XYZ file of C-alpha atoms in Angstrom:
762
model
C 24.564 31.813 -0.770
C 22.166 34.243 -2.561
C 20.885 36.670 -1.127
C 17.491 36.616 -2.225
C 14.804 39.235 -0.637
C 12.938 37.471 2.215
C 10.906 39.517 4.574
C 10.629 39.472 8.125
C 6.754 39.692 7.526
C 3.401 39.652 5.763
C 0.008 41.332 4.912
C -2.042 41.341 2.896
C -3.051 44.710 2.637
C -0.028 45.539 -0.129
C -1.556 42.745 -2.354
C -5.516 44.084 -2.171
C -7.067 46.776 -0.260
C -10.429 44.502 1.365
C -10.888 40.410 1.527
C -12.504 40.615 -1.223
C -10.963 41.500 -3.044
C -9.696 38.119 -4.740
C -8.337 37.512 -7.951
C -9.613 35.339 -10.381
C -7.109 32.685 -9.956
C -7.484 32.817 -6.678
C -11.248 32.148 -6.991
C -10.998 29.302 -9.303
C -9.069 27.856 -7.424
C -10.788 27.563 -3.638
C -13.359 26.798 -6.330
C -11.841 23.396 -7.642
C -10.182 22.334 -4.447
C -14.150 23.116 -2.702
C -10.265 25.739 -0.127
C -11.391 28.766 1.704
C -9.349 31.863 -0.670
C -8.419 33.293 2.695
C -6.486 30.291 3.643
C -5.169 30.762 -0.906
C -3.958 33.923 0.148
C -2.143 34.332 3.317
C -0.491 30.757 1.926
C 0.909 32.642 -0.663
C 1.797 36.102 1.208
C 3.855 33.881 3.652
C 5.882 33.363 1.264
C 6.940 35.817 1.066
C 9.440 35.447 4.801
C 10.281 32.186 3.458
C 13.654 31.120 2.453
C 12.983 28.647 -0.067
C 16.419 27.582 -1.766
C 16.907 28.329 -5.816
C 17.290 24.281 -6.343
C 14.320 24.164 -4.535
C 11.801 26.462 -6.812
C 13.164 24.737 -10.192
C 12.144 21.059 -8.635
C 8.547 22.277 -7.490
C 8.096 23.848 -11.276
C 9.167 20.732 -12.592
C 7.492 17.878 -10.795
C 4.622 19.533 -8.148
C 2.937 22.277 -11.361
C 3.003 20.172 -14.086
C -1.116 18.005 -14.185
C -1.003 15.022 -16.106
C -3.750 13.811 -18.188
C -6.376 12.144 -16.379
C -6.979 7.947 -16.457
C -9.921 7.026 -16.155
C -11.754 3.994 -14.090
C -13.537 2.389 -17.350
C -15.881 0.724 -15.255
C -17.349 4.790 -13.150
C -16.229 6.332 -16.349
C -14.736 8.139 -13.621
C -11.309 10.044 -14.395
C -7.760 9.911 -11.446
C -5.963 13.025 -11.803
C -5.998 16.646 -10.639
C -8.184 19.720 -11.643
C -5.964 22.129 -14.429
C -6.952 25.302 -12.323
C -6.468 24.106 -8.534
C -4.844 25.510 -5.419
C -1.189 24.230 -6.102
C -1.306 25.912 -9.939
C -2.571 28.858 -8.005
C 0.616 29.189 -6.297
C 3.125 27.690 -8.843
C 1.721 30.920 -10.502
C 4.010 33.237 -8.607
C 7.847 33.113 -6.252
C 5.603 33.692 -3.186
C 3.302 30.807 -3.539
C 5.593 28.304 -5.292
C 8.127 29.150 -1.811
C 5.387 28.019 0.424
C 4.909 24.958 -1.905
C 8.134 24.411 -1.640
C 7.531 24.214 2.607
C 4.311 22.398 2.109
C 6.054 20.062 0.056
C 8.188 19.482 3.073
C 5.543 19.617 5.448
C 3.082 17.515 4.403
C 4.846 14.468 3.332
C 6.474 13.988 6.587
C 2.958 14.830 8.399
C -0.804 14.552 9.083
C -2.308 18.101 7.410
C -3.786 19.005 11.046
C -0.293 18.638 12.417
C 0.871 21.345 9.409
C -2.310 23.257 9.968
C -1.331 23.537 13.153
C 2.073 24.761 13.377
C 1.120 26.716 9.720
C -1.294 28.650 12.073
C 1.377 29.381 14.404
C 3.776 31.114 11.699
C 1.723 32.895 10.200
C 0.827 34.755 13.719
C 4.698 35.602 14.877
C 4.993 36.770 11.303
C 1.794 38.990 11.040
C 1.050 42.461 12.725
C -3.132 41.897 11.186
C -4.372 39.255 13.022
C -7.958 40.412 12.009
C -6.442 38.443 8.493
C -5.758 34.772 9.336
C -7.376 31.965 8.086
C -8.585 28.438 11.061
C -6.167 25.312 11.625
C -9.047 24.152 10.267
C -8.569 25.382 6.263
C -5.072 25.130 6.898
C -5.610 21.559 7.895
C -8.181 22.099 4.006
C -5.378 22.825 1.850
C -2.818 21.101 2.901
C -4.295 17.983 1.984
C -5.498 19.425 -1.780
C -1.746 19.795 -2.104
C -0.175 16.325 -0.040
C -1.331 14.464 -4.330
C 1.004 16.704 -5.229
C 3.466 16.951 -3.579
C 3.568 14.216 -2.633
C 6.363 14.067 -6.109
C 8.578 16.770 -5.009
C 11.141 13.843 -3.365
C 11.630 16.098 0.105
C 11.475 11.621 1.282
C 13.678 10.474 -0.271
C 16.350 13.434 1.022
C 15.816 12.270 4.941
C 15.330 9.072 3.331
C 19.406 10.067 2.644
C 19.954 11.308 5.114
C 18.944 9.071 8.001
C 20.569 6.139 6.682
C 24.106 7.758 6.539
C 22.862 9.517 9.714
C 21.812 5.374 11.275
C 24.578 4.412 9.435
C 27.611 6.604 11.039
C 25.525 5.971 15.481
C 25.553 2.206 14.123
C 28.928 2.512 14.017
C 29.759 4.968 17.072
C 28.143 2.776 19.491
C 26.346 -0.076 17.731
C 22.549 1.002 18.594
C 19.974 3.058 17.520
C 16.845 4.324 18.480
C 14.344 3.676 15.087
C 12.184 6.559 17.266
C 14.486 9.106 15.978
C 12.898 9.672 12.759
C 10.366 12.722 14.417
C 10.180 16.089 12.537
C 9.911 18.915 15.720
C 6.310 20.300 17.385
C 5.168 23.628 15.643
C 6.973 26.433 17.913
C 10.031 23.843 16.860
C 9.055 23.726 13.529
C 8.351 27.618 13.708
C 12.274 28.080 15.085
C 13.301 26.415 12.388
C 11.969 28.469 9.786
C 13.007 30.969 11.539
C 16.552 30.792 12.202
C 16.227 29.949 7.755
C 14.147 33.150 7.689
C 17.717 34.869 9.090
C 20.521 33.720 7.564
C 18.743 34.374 4.091
C 18.388 38.153 5.828
C 20.269 40.982 4.544
C 22.291 43.782 7.323
C 23.761 43.747 10.179
C 20.970 42.066 12.179
C 21.202 39.454 9.776
C 22.360 35.690 11.562
C 25.241 34.360 10.745
C 25.141 31.409 11.397
C 22.330 28.756 12.670
C 23.438 25.553 15.487
C 20.905 22.814 15.891
C 21.580 20.300 18.034
C 18.993 16.965 18.037
C 19.184 13.329 18.396
C 14.699 12.022 17.341
C 15.578 15.615 15.070
C 18.574 14.972 12.805
C 17.302 13.860 9.636
C 14.278 16.270 8.855
C 15.978 19.080 10.380
C 18.980 18.229 7.870
C 16.750 16.946 5.071
C 14.461 20.867 5.118
C 18.220 23.060 5.787
C 19.363 21.782 2.897
C 15.581 22.031 1.339
C 15.972 25.638 2.486
C 18.998 26.666 2.206
C 21.831 27.013 -1.152
C 24.530 24.968 0.161
C 22.964 21.399 2.357
C 24.005 21.607 6.610
C 26.945 20.053 8.407
C 26.234 17.542 10.253
C 28.400 16.061 13.777
C 28.358 14.168 16.865
C 28.877 15.655 20.318
C 32.627 14.445 20.726
C 33.043 15.992 17.734
C 33.529 13.558 14.575
C 32.081 14.596 11.164
C 29.481 12.271 9.941
C 28.770 14.719 6.548
C 30.762 17.932 6.975
C 30.153 20.926 4.386
C 33.381 23.564 4.732
C 31.048 27.075 5.212
C 27.796 25.679 5.893
C 26.435 27.600 8.856
C 24.058 25.527 9.339
C 25.231 22.274 12.062
C 23.076 20.109 12.565
C 24.903 18.530 16.292
C 24.244 14.739 17.308
C 24.308 14.019 20.650
C 25.726 10.925 21.859
C 22.705 10.023 24.507
C 18.869 10.837 24.767
C 18.411 14.561 26.739
C 15.950 12.897 29.869
C 14.710 16.112 30.427
C 12.292 15.694 27.712
C 14.929 18.678 25.160
C 14.685 16.694 21.830
C 15.522 19.820 19.882
C 17.423 23.064 20.336
C 18.467 25.912 17.587
C 21.385 28.201 18.525
C 21.072 32.165 16.556
C 24.680 33.927 16.434
C 23.779 37.119 14.596
C 26.970 39.145 13.326
C 26.440 42.580 15.876
C 28.180 41.604 19.536
C 25.202 43.638 20.599
C 22.913 41.077 19.755
C 22.692 38.015 22.268
C 22.740 34.538 21.411
C 18.984 33.381 21.184
C 18.311 29.674 21.372
C 15.548 27.767 21.502
C 14.293 24.424 23.296
C 11.662 22.119 22.164
C 10.772 19.000 21.757
C 10.345 16.417 18.855
C 6.475 15.594 18.427
C 5.348 14.689 15.219
C 6.508 10.872 14.216
C 7.590 11.264 10.531
C 5.487 9.726 8.305
C 8.494 6.684 6.850
C 7.625 6.100 3.708
C 9.824 4.686 1.038
C 9.503 4.528 -3.203
C 9.639 0.527 -3.723
C 13.412 0.534 -5.224
C 14.551 1.222 -1.724
C 11.649 -0.305 -0.193
C 13.928 -4.214 -0.403
C 16.755 -2.422 1.562
C 15.127 -0.420 4.241
C 12.719 -3.488 5.497
C 15.405 -5.805 5.581
C 18.289 -3.250 6.292
C 16.997 -3.088 9.962
C 16.214 -6.816 10.502
C 19.920 -8.865 8.553
C 23.226 -6.474 9.673
C 25.345 -8.952 8.043
C 25.602 -10.242 4.312
C 26.500 -13.675 5.144
C 22.384 -13.680 6.019
C 21.345 -11.992 3.122
C 23.437 -13.613 0.872
C 21.466 -16.801 1.609
C 18.220 -15.592 2.132
C 17.804 -13.180 -0.721
C 19.275 -17.259 -2.328
C 16.196 -19.382 -0.338
C 13.553 -16.911 -1.591
C 12.524 -17.848 -4.420
C 11.828 -20.756 -3.678
C 10.078 -19.598 0.035
C 7.890 -17.517 -2.103
C 6.863 -20.551 -4.697
C 6.407 -22.974 -1.865
C 3.916 -20.199 0.425
C 1.896 -19.567 -3.436
C 1.743 -23.185 -4.057
C 0.433 -24.052 -0.325
C -1.888 -20.927 -1.305
C -3.562 -22.288 -4.522
C -4.380 -26.264 -2.152
C -5.551 -23.921 0.307
C -8.946 -26.002 1.448
C -10.024 -29.101 1.179
C -11.961 -28.720 -1.900
C -8.975 -28.905 -3.863
C -9.477 -31.361 -6.543
C -6.649 -32.842 -7.068
C -6.662 -34.660 -4.177
C -9.160 -36.452 -5.770
C -9.165 -36.589 -9.779
C -7.121 -38.598 -11.974
C -5.501 -37.540 -15.427
C -8.036 -35.820 -16.895
C -8.012 -34.697 -20.500
C -8.678 -31.688 -18.878
C -7.071 -28.310 -16.593
C -9.030 -27.799 -14.029
C -7.902 -23.921 -11.438
C -8.771 -21.976 -8.165
C -8.457 -18.252 -8.953
C -5.844 -17.434 -6.401
C -5.913 -13.622 -4.416
C -1.481 -13.229 -5.699
C -0.864 -13.309 -8.667
C 1.367 -15.768 -10.867
C 5.416 -16.584 -9.514
C 7.029 -14.540 -12.599
C 4.798 -11.269 -10.598
C 5.953 -12.052 -7.342
C 9.360 -12.642 -9.266
C 9.352 -9.178 -10.712
C 8.804 -7.816 -7.310
C 11.087 -8.995 -5.328
C 13.406 -7.659 -8.228
C 12.191 -4.367 -8.272
C 12.550 -4.667 -4.039
C 16.463 -5.448 -4.032
C 17.393 -4.095 -7.108
C 18.377 -7.641 -8.793
C 20.588 -7.746 -12.283
C 18.358 -8.955 -14.714
C 19.917 -12.634 -15.178
C 19.499 -13.194 -10.863
C 19.061 -17.290 -11.077
C 15.334 -17.408 -10.036
C 14.191 -20.774 -11.939
C 16.837 -22.626 -10.241
C 16.711 -21.351 -7.257
C 12.869 -21.542 -7.491
C 13.512 -25.700 -8.344
C 15.503 -26.639 -5.006
C 14.559 -28.975 -3.845
C 15.369 -27.824 -0.506
C 17.044 -25.015 1.212
C 20.000 -26.932 2.308
C 21.274 -27.379 -1.547
C 21.309 -23.674 -2.061
C 25.518 -22.589 -1.474
C 24.329 -19.773 0.308
C 22.317 -20.805 2.924
C 24.420 -23.591 3.898
C 27.172 -22.151 4.025
C 25.651 -19.190 7.051
C 23.978 -22.396 8.484
C 27.955 -23.552 7.872
C 29.935 -20.283 9.554
C 26.782 -20.631 12.490
C 27.426 -24.030 12.814
C 24.523 -25.542 12.660
C 24.643 -28.745 11.751
C 21.828 -30.803 9.242
C 19.535 -31.351 10.784
C 17.786 -28.472 12.994
C 15.499 -30.051 15.632
C 12.766 -27.889 18.249
C 11.705 -24.183 17.722
C 8.467 -23.157 19.487
C 4.924 -21.059 18.058
C 3.248 -22.455 20.206
C 4.110 -26.285 19.872
C 7.815 -27.425 18.933
C 8.015 -27.972 15.051
C 10.544 -30.436 13.578
C 12.111 -29.201 10.930
C 13.869 -32.607 10.615
C 10.833 -34.171 9.187
C 10.256 -31.408 6.479
C 11.910 -31.940 2.883
C 12.447 -27.936 2.296
C 14.224 -28.205 4.760
C 16.224 -31.586 5.421
C 19.372 -33.099 4.493
C 21.710 -36.322 6.101
C 23.933 -35.201 8.319
C 24.421 -35.439 11.945
C 22.126 -33.756 14.034
C 22.671 -30.427 15.544
C 20.809 -28.566 17.699
C 21.985 -25.102 18.768
C 19.326 -21.869 21.555
C 16.479 -20.907 19.150
C 15.808 -16.791 19.795
C 13.042 -16.375 21.715
C 9.646 -14.381 19.785
C 11.339 -10.870 21.335
C 14.603 -11.668 19.869
C 13.579 -12.075 16.534
C 11.123 -9.679 16.091
C 12.268 -6.927 18.161
C 14.905 -3.672 18.609
C 17.387 -5.151 19.251
C 18.576 -8.167 16.685
C 21.328 -10.511 18.323
C 24.537 -10.576 16.152
C 25.207 -13.216 14.483
C 29.099 -13.245 16.122
C 27.329 -13.351 19.144
C 24.327 -16.079 19.085
C 24.953 -17.786 16.087
C 22.028 -18.187 13.380
C 20.304 -21.329 12.451
C 17.117 -22.717 10.137
C 14.769 -20.987 12.789
C 16.473 -17.729 12.295
C 16.226 -18.118 8.709
C 12.592 -18.828 8.819
C 11.665 -16.044 10.343
C 13.386 -14.018 7.528
C 12.492 -15.661 4.919
C 8.249 -15.654 5.210
C 8.646 -11.927 7.086
C 9.864 -11.522 3.720
C 7.968 -13.249 1.128
C 4.751 -11.742 3.655
C 5.924 -8.433 2.300
C 6.037 -9.747 -1.007
C 2.513 -11.055 -1.582
C 1.241 -7.846 0.277
C 3.184 -6.116 -2.422
C 3.374 -7.865 -5.725
C -1.246 -6.995 -5.165
C -0.144 -3.591 -6.383
C 0.194 -3.894 -10.657
C 1.861 -0.744 -10.153
C 5.124 -0.882 -7.391
C 7.161 2.301 -8.828
C 5.032 5.199 -8.121
C 4.026 4.211 -4.766
C 5.572 4.675 -1.378
C 5.667 1.914 1.303
C 5.501 2.103 5.198
C 7.907 0.317 7.537
C 5.863 -1.456 10.096
C 8.215 -1.900 12.553
C 6.892 -5.475 14.762
C 3.762 -5.509 12.276
C 5.092 -9.406 12.296
C 5.911 -11.671 14.974
C 4.427 -14.960 16.770
C 2.531 -11.352 19.093
C 0.286 -11.427 16.076
C -2.439 -14.424 16.299
C -4.863 -12.863 13.215
C -1.659 -11.537 10.992
C 0.110 -13.396 8.220
C 2.348 -13.915 9.592
C 1.699 -17.596 11.352
C -0.020 -19.617 8.390
C 2.997 -18.086 6.181
C 5.506 -19.354 8.762
C 3.468 -22.443 8.710
C 3.706 -23.563 5.213
C 7.760 -23.265 5.690
C 7.799 -25.351 8.523
C 5.457 -27.656 7.727
C 4.527 -30.553 5.467
C 0.555 -30.022 6.353
C -2.351 -27.797 4.577
C -2.190 -24.022 4.102
C -4.241 -22.790 6.435
C -6.876 -20.473 4.484
C -5.983 -16.556 3.908
C -8.399 -14.449 5.329
C -9.036 -12.050 2.087
C -10.373 -9.456 4.671
C -6.915 -9.218 6.809
C -4.852 -9.258 2.942
C -6.302 -6.972 1.522
C -6.106 -5.038 4.937
C -2.526 -5.391 5.413
C -1.566 -4.606 1.958
C -3.771 -1.686 2.018
C -1.758 -0.523 6.053
C 2.178 -0.604 3.679
C 0.727 2.250 1.959
C -1.429 3.940 5.173
C 1.448 3.426 6.971
C -1.469 2.455 9.960
C -0.594 0.717 13.136
C -2.301 -2.835 14.266
C -3.298 -5.838 11.791
C -7.234 -5.820 12.516
C -9.547 -5.000 9.975
C -10.388 -1.893 9.803
C -13.759 -1.035 9.772
C -16.049 -0.172 5.949
C -12.230 -0.903 4.390
C -12.945 -4.307 2.792
C -16.117 -2.529 1.491
C -14.402 -0.223 -1.322
C -14.135 -1.220 -4.553
C -12.544 2.398 -5.029
C -10.625 3.827 -2.643
C -8.402 7.523 -1.813
C -4.865 8.090 0.147
C -3.721 11.795 0.114
C -1.306 11.015 -2.723
C -3.335 8.032 -4.951
C -6.006 6.325 -5.515
C -6.931 2.929 -5.807
C -9.198 0.955 -6.442
C -9.580 -3.443 -8.081
C -8.361 -4.118 -11.088
C -10.466 -7.620 -12.184
C -13.301 -4.062 -11.818
C -12.189 -2.283 -15.386
C -12.471 -6.214 -17.668
C -15.385 -7.741 -14.867
C -14.387 -11.457 -15.758
C -13.517 -15.210 -14.121
C -8.823 -13.881 -13.005
C -7.036 -17.765 -12.617
C -4.567 -15.829 -10.489
C -4.810 -11.913 -8.745
C -8.441 -11.626 -8.489
C -7.412 -8.835 -5.797
C -4.789 -7.351 -7.408
C -4.755 -3.148 -7.113
C -4.679 -0.617 -9.985
C -3.664 2.501 -8.885
C -2.744 6.183 -9.915
C -1.875 10.257 -8.380
C -5.296 12.210 -7.876
C -7.900 12.411 -6.709
C -11.456 10.445 -7.229
C -12.967 13.173 -9.813
C -16.969 12.157 -10.897
C -19.099 14.673 -12.974
C -16.993 17.606 -10.915
C -16.700 16.608 -7.958
C -13.911 14.147 -6.255
C -15.442 11.679 -4.344
C -12.949 9.985 -1.450
C -14.423 6.153 -2.385
C -16.720 3.639 -4.576
C -18.737 1.472 -1.980
C -19.435 -1.467 -2.791
C -23.465 -1.562 -3.034
C -24.702 -4.937 -1.722
C -27.956 -7.025 -3.117
C -30.672 -4.343 -2.860
C -33.705 -7.156 -4.916
C -33.623 -10.174 -7.294
C -37.069 -11.239 -9.388
C -38.188 -14.787 -10.357
C -40.851 -13.110 -13.088
C -41.711 -15.566 -15.919
C -40.731 -13.020 -17.991
C -37.084 -13.058 -16.408
C -37.672 -16.957 -17.018
C -38.319 -16.899 -20.887
C -35.961 -15.071 -21.975
C -33.602 -17.924 -21.425
C -32.888 -20.407 -24.895
C -30.713 -22.668 -24.782
C -30.555 -26.420 -26.589
C -28.272 -29.128 -25.526
C -25.876 -28.550 -27.235
C -24.984 -23.956 -26.622
C -26.816 -21.970 -24.188
C -27.782 -18.101 -25.599
C -29.224 -15.554 -23.438
C -30.439 -12.044 -23.722
C -29.738 -10.592 -19.731
C -27.082 -8.879 -19.472
C -25.152 -6.460 -16.887
C -24.938 -2.130 -16.441
C -23.212 -0.977 -13.242
C -25.075 1.546 -11.393
C -23.334 3.888 -10.008
C -24.511 6.386 -6.418
C -23.656 9.977 -5.839
C -23.564 11.107 -2.267
C -21.460 13.340 -0.160
C -18.162 11.949 0.241
C -18.729 8.706 -1.593
C -20.202 6.330 -4.214
C -21.590 3.590 -4.701
C -21.590 1.344 -7.432
C -23.950 -1.911 -7.934
C -24.106 -4.516 -10.546
C -28.422 -4.195 -12.457
C -29.345 -7.413 -14.623
C -31.117 -6.439 -16.975
C -32.773 -7.025 -20.259
C -29.517 -7.063 -23.060
C -33.210 -5.475 -25.661
C -33.752 -3.034 -23.429
C -31.513 -2.128 -20.095
C -33.720 0.030 -18.309
C -35.361 -3.409 -17.866
C -33.853 -5.146 -14.585
C -35.062 -8.334 -13.054
C -31.586 -7.711 -10.056
C -28.647 -6.557 -8.039
C -25.880 -7.666 -7.099
C -22.860 -6.826 -4.531
C -19.556 -6.765 -7.400
C -17.552 -7.509 -4.631
C -19.051 -10.856 -3.424
C -18.102 -11.419 -7.100
C -14.351 -10.879 -5.906
C -13.963 -12.666 -3.295
C -15.729 -15.809 -4.385
C -13.125 -16.423 -7.430
C -10.258 -18.342 -4.048
C -13.018 -19.433 -2.431
C -15.457 -21.711 -4.363
C -14.715 -21.430 -8.226
C -13.183 -23.777 -10.575
C -12.122 -22.407 -13.921
C -12.705 -25.515 -16.754
C -10.150 -25.910 -19.837
C -9.335 -27.952 -22.565
C -8.725 -28.085 -25.573
C -10.932 -29.915 -27.524
C -13.065 -27.121 -29.428
C -16.264 -25.777 -27.233
C -18.548 -26.709 -30.161
C -17.768 -30.755 -30.224
C -21.420 -32.916 -29.361
C -22.587 -34.530 -25.945
C -21.076 -38.103 -25.850
C -24.523 -38.838 -23.508
C -27.724 -36.099 -25.566
C -29.684 -37.835 -22.310
C -27.943 -34.804 -19.847
C -30.748 -33.295 -17.737
C -29.798 -29.421 -17.111
C -31.595 -27.492 -14.819
C -31.671 -23.341 -15.635
C -30.860 -21.361 -13.021
C -31.976 -17.880 -12.989
C -30.555 -15.689 -10.828
C -33.138 -14.631 -9.376
C -34.447 -17.397 -5.574
C -33.985 -17.103 -2.306
C -32.923 -20.319 -1.475
C -29.696 -22.538 -2.559
C -30.260 -24.479 -6.286
C -31.654 -27.754 -4.766
C -28.625 -31.073 -5.869
C -30.399 -33.967 -7.628
C -28.229 -36.344 -9.450
C -28.333 -37.408 -12.567
C -28.800 -32.865 -13.470
C -27.230 -30.559 -13.821
C -27.802 -26.700 -12.505
C -26.824 -24.686 -15.086
C -27.104 -20.817 -15.593
C -25.636 -19.593 -18.631
C -24.414 -16.422 -19.404
C -22.363 -17.520 -23.163
C -19.618 -17.169 -21.838
C -20.375 -13.854 -20.828
C -17.690 -12.260 -17.752
C -19.734 -9.563 -16.462
C -22.587 -12.551 -16.316
C -20.688 -14.913 -14.761
C -20.194 -12.299 -11.991
C -22.943 -11.753 -11.564
C -23.518 -15.216 -10.687
C -21.335 -15.196 -8.407
C -22.065 -12.085 -6.474
C -26.133 -14.134 -6.638
C -24.358 -18.009 -5.400
C -22.218 -16.431 -2.193
C -24.961 -14.131 -1.262
C -27.729 -16.808 -1.525
C -24.804 -19.851 0.477
C -23.974 -17.592 2.074
C -24.607 -18.957 6.136
C -25.535 -22.012 4.858
C -23.373 -24.773 6.373
C -24.046 -27.702 4.351
C -22.768 -25.373 0.918
C -19.518 -24.251 3.180
C -17.395 -26.772 0.696
C -19.308 -26.040 -2.531
C -17.317 -25.937 -5.701
C -18.941 -23.858 -8.433
C -17.075 -24.869 -11.930
C -16.893 -21.987 -14.765
C -16.572 -22.608 -17.802
C -13.500 -21.377 -19.928
C -13.075 -22.667 -23.128
C -14.056 -26.133 -22.605
C -16.236 -28.362 -24.662
C -19.952 -29.679 -22.484
C -18.079 -32.746 -21.628
C -15.173 -32.622 -19.936
C -17.689 -29.642 -17.821
C -20.359 -32.205 -16.716
C -16.518 -34.635 -15.941
C -15.852 -31.776 -13.526
C -19.260 -30.627 -12.545
C -20.129 -34.610 -11.088
C -16.510 -35.269 -9.943
C -16.137 -32.349 -7.580
C -19.003 -32.129 -5.273
C -20.399 -28.710 -7.487
C -23.416 -26.887 -6.900
C -24.202 -24.890 -10.014
C -21.919 -24.923 -13.493
C -21.902 -21.421 -15.472
C -21.402 -21.654 -18.838
């Protein structure tokens, strides 16, 4: 262990004659992040008292301090990234600040900023003789929030995850039971005592500490990661019966994990042994208060969620083999998720019709599966997804034969009885056999039955497939999952959650009926909860109104906004970038959808349209209107005259345009030339200008036309307007809107007439 110099106390008076003598760098950093300079200065000096290993400091310099080039959100003209002279850059400019950054990385990636601030305040008070120059808890919370985006790249959370996996595996082998509630950090007093113990291990002199022993169960993984983070050698870990988990010869930091939970409320004990016998050992007892923000990279996420539910390789092999077929079945049912499905009443036609899907294509879903489970590039997705039945997959059939299940499983109950023998992708011509099925609480509680003690069955496999399919679908909404960390949602899905995606997804796998319509707001809310770690499935108030939103580490926005035109798949995909949302030298948390404000039906607007029987052209255009408020911005679509953008005819909601695609739209394409003459030159057209407050009238023989010349932004504006005026009108609940892609007018007219449409957008 290196004898690095670690101070016992800190003081601002050592570097400045008064609090007003502030370096230019501190002022610049404080201005960039809107942080109190005193908080930066105090934490920087406090860094002199911290024991941080050389490896950790090099890691912070390599991962936290570099400032990547910002990313531009095109439709906003805003940037996402970090200021070049922010608080992290200032703190990283000297060794004391670098040590504090390492501590901040361990804290802010584990617990919320305000809890970090309370722990920091206690540490600052305990290590300074002058209490007059202390920042407030709120100032410290603001500082920690400003550091979160950069510090999340440090990798401390991965170290915690690694230790937790090792400890969990050893614990299961020892007692066959593991309490997930054990993944916590010490409370403020415990954190202060732990940091003090590491500090004393690095001190030099007769009063130096020669060893530290920590006894904890709930905090073992976090304490182990922090000891490795702080000291030059990793800690040794043992059970309290002296069985080693990770022994480290020569380590001065030892963690003892009790096999039984302490019922007295004491979750962690920290004991320091000193070099001089005259100094009595100090024992600090405290509680495990803060639950760690349990987020893992996408490459670990598959094993993270499945490993806690499925304990046997046989079941895991069956699940991975069945997953491509299961996700294909659900995806296909989502594509035909309403009674408006054109395939039901359109026979062979010279054109193709597509209903936009909120989820991406199956190729993207398979790519997401590969990333989650670390599948090889030659994993046979095509052959597995094309199977006629799950029972045709050897891994599934082997799992069922070992489990003792016959070829047909009959009867399991969620809210009634479903006979899987009638579902083609579960059926097989063999003798039926029925075994006791798992109750909902068994399948989704912590104490899941083992394969040996309670045989698996088709219901169990269907339930587990449903849970994994939901995760794959939600994660596929993100364009780039490799840079994101996802939260574990134990108990997030199950029959007891009627508002979640679980029941409709399970029904899609276990019945032949139509797929229930998915609530788009619920889908987005659950996808966001995988990022934020929110509890429950209820939609958070107003979150669906966000076009752009921020977490402590990333900024997210709908990908379609950068190329605002109708999409056949992935209408609600989400782009992300690490950093903060910056617009005109200010930072913001969200960009909210600005609801439709006004319309215009002036003669000037109508006369700006020039169309003939064959081709329509329009002199209208779209511009984005962005309004900056205190903490957020608002964005709206403005309909303008192309020759004079300052002349506006109306304002529409961008989000309403996005949500109308999977709800009402049908995209038409064909192989004919778009300039092919109309066979019936007497076709009657009625031009619809997006300004009326009432729905367009539907008259036999007359086609309502919204001409856009194929301009995607104009098509989206029409969608927003139609969504607004059709909302709350029951008679239009199943009305389709045709959008012309690469198709001739004849094919568009045919689709319009056969699909009960109200408007044709050209």
